[in-house]
mmCIF file of C-alpha atoms in Angstrom:
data_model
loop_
_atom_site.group_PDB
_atom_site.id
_atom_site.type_symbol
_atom_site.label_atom_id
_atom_site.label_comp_id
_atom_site.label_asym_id
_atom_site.label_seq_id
_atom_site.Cartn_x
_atom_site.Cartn_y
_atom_site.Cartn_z
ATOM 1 C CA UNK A 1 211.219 38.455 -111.026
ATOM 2 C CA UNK A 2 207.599 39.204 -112.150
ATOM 3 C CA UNK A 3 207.384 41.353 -115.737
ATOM 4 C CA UNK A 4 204.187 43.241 -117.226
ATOM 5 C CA UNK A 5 203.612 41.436 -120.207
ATOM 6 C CA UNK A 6 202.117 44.614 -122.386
ATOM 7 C CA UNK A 7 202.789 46.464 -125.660
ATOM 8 C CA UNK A 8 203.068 50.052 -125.552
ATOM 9 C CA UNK A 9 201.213 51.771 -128.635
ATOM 10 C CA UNK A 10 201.121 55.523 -128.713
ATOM 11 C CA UNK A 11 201.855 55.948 -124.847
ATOM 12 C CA UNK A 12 199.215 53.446 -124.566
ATOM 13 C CA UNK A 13 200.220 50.018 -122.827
ATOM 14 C CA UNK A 14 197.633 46.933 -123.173
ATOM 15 C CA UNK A 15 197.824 44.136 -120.536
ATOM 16 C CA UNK A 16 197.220 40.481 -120.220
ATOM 17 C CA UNK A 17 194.621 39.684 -118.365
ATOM 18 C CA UNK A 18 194.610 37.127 -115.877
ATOM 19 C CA UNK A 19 192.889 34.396 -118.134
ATOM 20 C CA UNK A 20 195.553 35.388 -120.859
ATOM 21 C CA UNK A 21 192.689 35.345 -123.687
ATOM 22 C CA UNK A 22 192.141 39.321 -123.455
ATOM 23 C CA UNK A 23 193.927 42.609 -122.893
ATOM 24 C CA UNK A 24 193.201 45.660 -120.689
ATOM 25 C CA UNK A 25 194.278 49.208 -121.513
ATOM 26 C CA UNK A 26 196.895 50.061 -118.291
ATOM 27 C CA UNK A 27 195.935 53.790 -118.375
ATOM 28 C CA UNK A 28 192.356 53.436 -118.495
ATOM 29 C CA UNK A 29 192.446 51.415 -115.275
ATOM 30 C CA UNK A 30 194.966 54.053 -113.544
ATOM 31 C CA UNK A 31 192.506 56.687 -110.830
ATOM 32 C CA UNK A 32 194.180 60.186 -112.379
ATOM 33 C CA UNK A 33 193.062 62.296 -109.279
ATOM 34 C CA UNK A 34 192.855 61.089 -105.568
ATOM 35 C CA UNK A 35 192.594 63.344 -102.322
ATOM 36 C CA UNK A 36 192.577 63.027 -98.558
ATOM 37 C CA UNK A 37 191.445 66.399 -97.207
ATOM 38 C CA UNK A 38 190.721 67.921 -93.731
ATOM 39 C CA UNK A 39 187.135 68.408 -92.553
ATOM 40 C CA UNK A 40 187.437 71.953 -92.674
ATOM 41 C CA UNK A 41 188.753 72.076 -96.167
ATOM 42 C CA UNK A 42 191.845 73.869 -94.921
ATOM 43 C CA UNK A 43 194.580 71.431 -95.301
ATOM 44 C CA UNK A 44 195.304 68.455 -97.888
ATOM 45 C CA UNK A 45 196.955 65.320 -96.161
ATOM 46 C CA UNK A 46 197.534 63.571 -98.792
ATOM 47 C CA UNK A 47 196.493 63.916 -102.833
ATOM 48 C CA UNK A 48 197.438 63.102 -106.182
ATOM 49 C CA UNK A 49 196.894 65.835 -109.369
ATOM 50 C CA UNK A 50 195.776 67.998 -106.510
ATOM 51 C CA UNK A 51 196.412 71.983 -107.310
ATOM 52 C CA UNK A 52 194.032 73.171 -104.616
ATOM 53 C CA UNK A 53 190.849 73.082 -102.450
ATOM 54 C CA UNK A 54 188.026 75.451 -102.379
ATOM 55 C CA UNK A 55 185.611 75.917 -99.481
ATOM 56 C CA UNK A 56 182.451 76.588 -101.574
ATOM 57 C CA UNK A 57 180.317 76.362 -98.534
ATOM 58 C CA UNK A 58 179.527 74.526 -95.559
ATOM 59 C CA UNK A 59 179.397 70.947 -96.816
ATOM 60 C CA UNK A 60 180.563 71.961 -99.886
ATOM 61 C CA UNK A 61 184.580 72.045 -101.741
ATOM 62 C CA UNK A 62 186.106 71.641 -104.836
ATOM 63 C CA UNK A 63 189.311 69.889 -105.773
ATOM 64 C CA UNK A 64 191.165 71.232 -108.290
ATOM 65 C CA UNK A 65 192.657 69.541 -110.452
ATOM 66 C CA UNK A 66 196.545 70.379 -111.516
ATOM 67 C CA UNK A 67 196.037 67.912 -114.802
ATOM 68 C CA UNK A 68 192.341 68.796 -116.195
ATOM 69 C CA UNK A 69 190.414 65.660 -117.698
ATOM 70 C CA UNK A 70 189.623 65.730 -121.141
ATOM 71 C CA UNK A 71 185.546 65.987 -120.241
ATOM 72 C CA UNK A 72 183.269 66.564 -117.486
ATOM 73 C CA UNK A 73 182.184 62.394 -118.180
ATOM 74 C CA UNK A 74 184.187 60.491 -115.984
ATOM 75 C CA UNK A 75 184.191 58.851 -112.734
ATOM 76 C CA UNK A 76 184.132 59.841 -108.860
ATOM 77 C CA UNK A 77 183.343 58.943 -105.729
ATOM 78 C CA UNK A 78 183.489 60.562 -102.706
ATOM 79 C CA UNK A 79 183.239 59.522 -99.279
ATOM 80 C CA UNK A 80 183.952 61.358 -95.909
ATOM 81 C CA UNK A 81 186.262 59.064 -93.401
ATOM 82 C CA UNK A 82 185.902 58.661 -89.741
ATOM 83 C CA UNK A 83 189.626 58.438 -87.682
ATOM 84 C CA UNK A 84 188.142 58.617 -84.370
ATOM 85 C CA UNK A 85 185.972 55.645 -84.641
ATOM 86 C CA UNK A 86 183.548 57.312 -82.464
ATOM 87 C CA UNK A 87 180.077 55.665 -83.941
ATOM 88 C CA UNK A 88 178.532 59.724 -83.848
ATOM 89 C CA UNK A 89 176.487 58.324 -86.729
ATOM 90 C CA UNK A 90 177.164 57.603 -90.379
ATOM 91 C CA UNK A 91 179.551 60.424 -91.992
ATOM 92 C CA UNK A 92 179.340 60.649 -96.534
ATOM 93 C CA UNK A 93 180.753 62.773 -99.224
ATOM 94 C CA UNK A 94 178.684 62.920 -102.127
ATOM 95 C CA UNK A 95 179.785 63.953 -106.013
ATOM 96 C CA UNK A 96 177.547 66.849 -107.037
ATOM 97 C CA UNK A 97 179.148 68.304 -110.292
ATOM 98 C CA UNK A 98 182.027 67.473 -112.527
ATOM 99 C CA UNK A 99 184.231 69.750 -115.188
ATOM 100 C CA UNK A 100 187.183 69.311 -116.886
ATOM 101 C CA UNK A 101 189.266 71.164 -114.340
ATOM 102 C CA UNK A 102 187.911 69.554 -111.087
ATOM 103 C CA UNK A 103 184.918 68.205 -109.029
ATOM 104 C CA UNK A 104 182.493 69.350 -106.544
ATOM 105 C CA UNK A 105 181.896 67.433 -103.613
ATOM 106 C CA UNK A 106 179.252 68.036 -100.285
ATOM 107 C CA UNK A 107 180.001 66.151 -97.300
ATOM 108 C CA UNK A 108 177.858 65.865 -94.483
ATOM 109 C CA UNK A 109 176.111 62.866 -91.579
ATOM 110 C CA UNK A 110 172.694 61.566 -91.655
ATOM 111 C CA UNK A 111 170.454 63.039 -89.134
ATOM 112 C CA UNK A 112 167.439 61.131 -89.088
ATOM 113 C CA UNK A 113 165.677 60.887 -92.430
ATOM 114 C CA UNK A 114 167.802 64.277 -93.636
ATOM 115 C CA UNK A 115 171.098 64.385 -95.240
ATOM 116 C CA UNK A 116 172.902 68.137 -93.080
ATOM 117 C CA UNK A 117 175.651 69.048 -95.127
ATOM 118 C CA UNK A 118 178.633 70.116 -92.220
ATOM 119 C CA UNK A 119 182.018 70.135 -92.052
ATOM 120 C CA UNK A 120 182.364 67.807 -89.120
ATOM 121 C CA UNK A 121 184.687 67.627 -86.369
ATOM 122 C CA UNK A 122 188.520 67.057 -85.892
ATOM 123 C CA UNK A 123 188.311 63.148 -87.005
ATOM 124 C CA UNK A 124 186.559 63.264 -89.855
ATOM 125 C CA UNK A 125 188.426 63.701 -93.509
ATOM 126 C CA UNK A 126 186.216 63.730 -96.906
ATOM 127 C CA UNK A 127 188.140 61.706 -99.883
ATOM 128 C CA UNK A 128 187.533 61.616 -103.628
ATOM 129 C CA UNK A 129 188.690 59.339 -106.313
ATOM 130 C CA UNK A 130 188.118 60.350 -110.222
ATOM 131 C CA UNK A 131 188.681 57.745 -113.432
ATOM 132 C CA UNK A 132 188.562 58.628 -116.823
ATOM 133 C CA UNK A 133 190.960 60.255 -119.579
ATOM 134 C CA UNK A 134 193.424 63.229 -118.793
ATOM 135 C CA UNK A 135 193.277 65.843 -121.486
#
């Protein structure tokens, strides 16, 4: 059976790294908020410290978190996924602000040399993945 080798300080666990000569913090590595949201906003499929969505706008939510981070300095990326694999040109999600308590994200297709922020169709479901410290 395979162990983690680690020692846990102060709810902190440090890793061996592969080469065995240095350590990695476990937490730090860990994404503390994921989502998998309908196009519309309406419905989470799938999420992790996830309290709600708001529909800012067209193009435009927030996910909030139900853990807040302990500064508006960390990680995300957002992207906006295409089920249908119907090749109705290239789909993104974009991070546009970041707070303790959640994230702002527009989603929208490229239309020629412009970026239209939508809410796109029945296949299409935006995603967002944050690192950094939980307060």
């Amino acid at each position: 059976i395979d162990a983690i080798k680690g020692k846990t300080t102060a709810g902190s666990i440090s890793v061996t790294g592969e080469g065995n000569s240095t350590t990695t913090n476990l937490q730090q590595g860990l994404c503390k908020v994921w989502y998998n949201i309908s196009s519309n906003f309406a419905t989470t499929n799938d999420s992790f410290n996830i309290g709600s969505i708001t529909d800012n706008a067209t193009g435009e939510h927030n996910g909030n978190f139900t853990n807040n981070m302990t500064g508006a300095s960390y990680g995300a990326l957002a992207d906006h996924h295409n089920n249908n694999n119907d090749g109705a040109g290239l789909r993104m999600g974009q991070v546009h602000d970041t707070a303790t308590d959640g994230v702002r994200v527009h989603t929208g297709t490229n239309s020629g040399n412009a970026i239209v922020f939508e809410e796109d169709g029945d296949f299409t479901q935006p995603v967002c993945h944050v690192m950094g410290d939980l307060a």
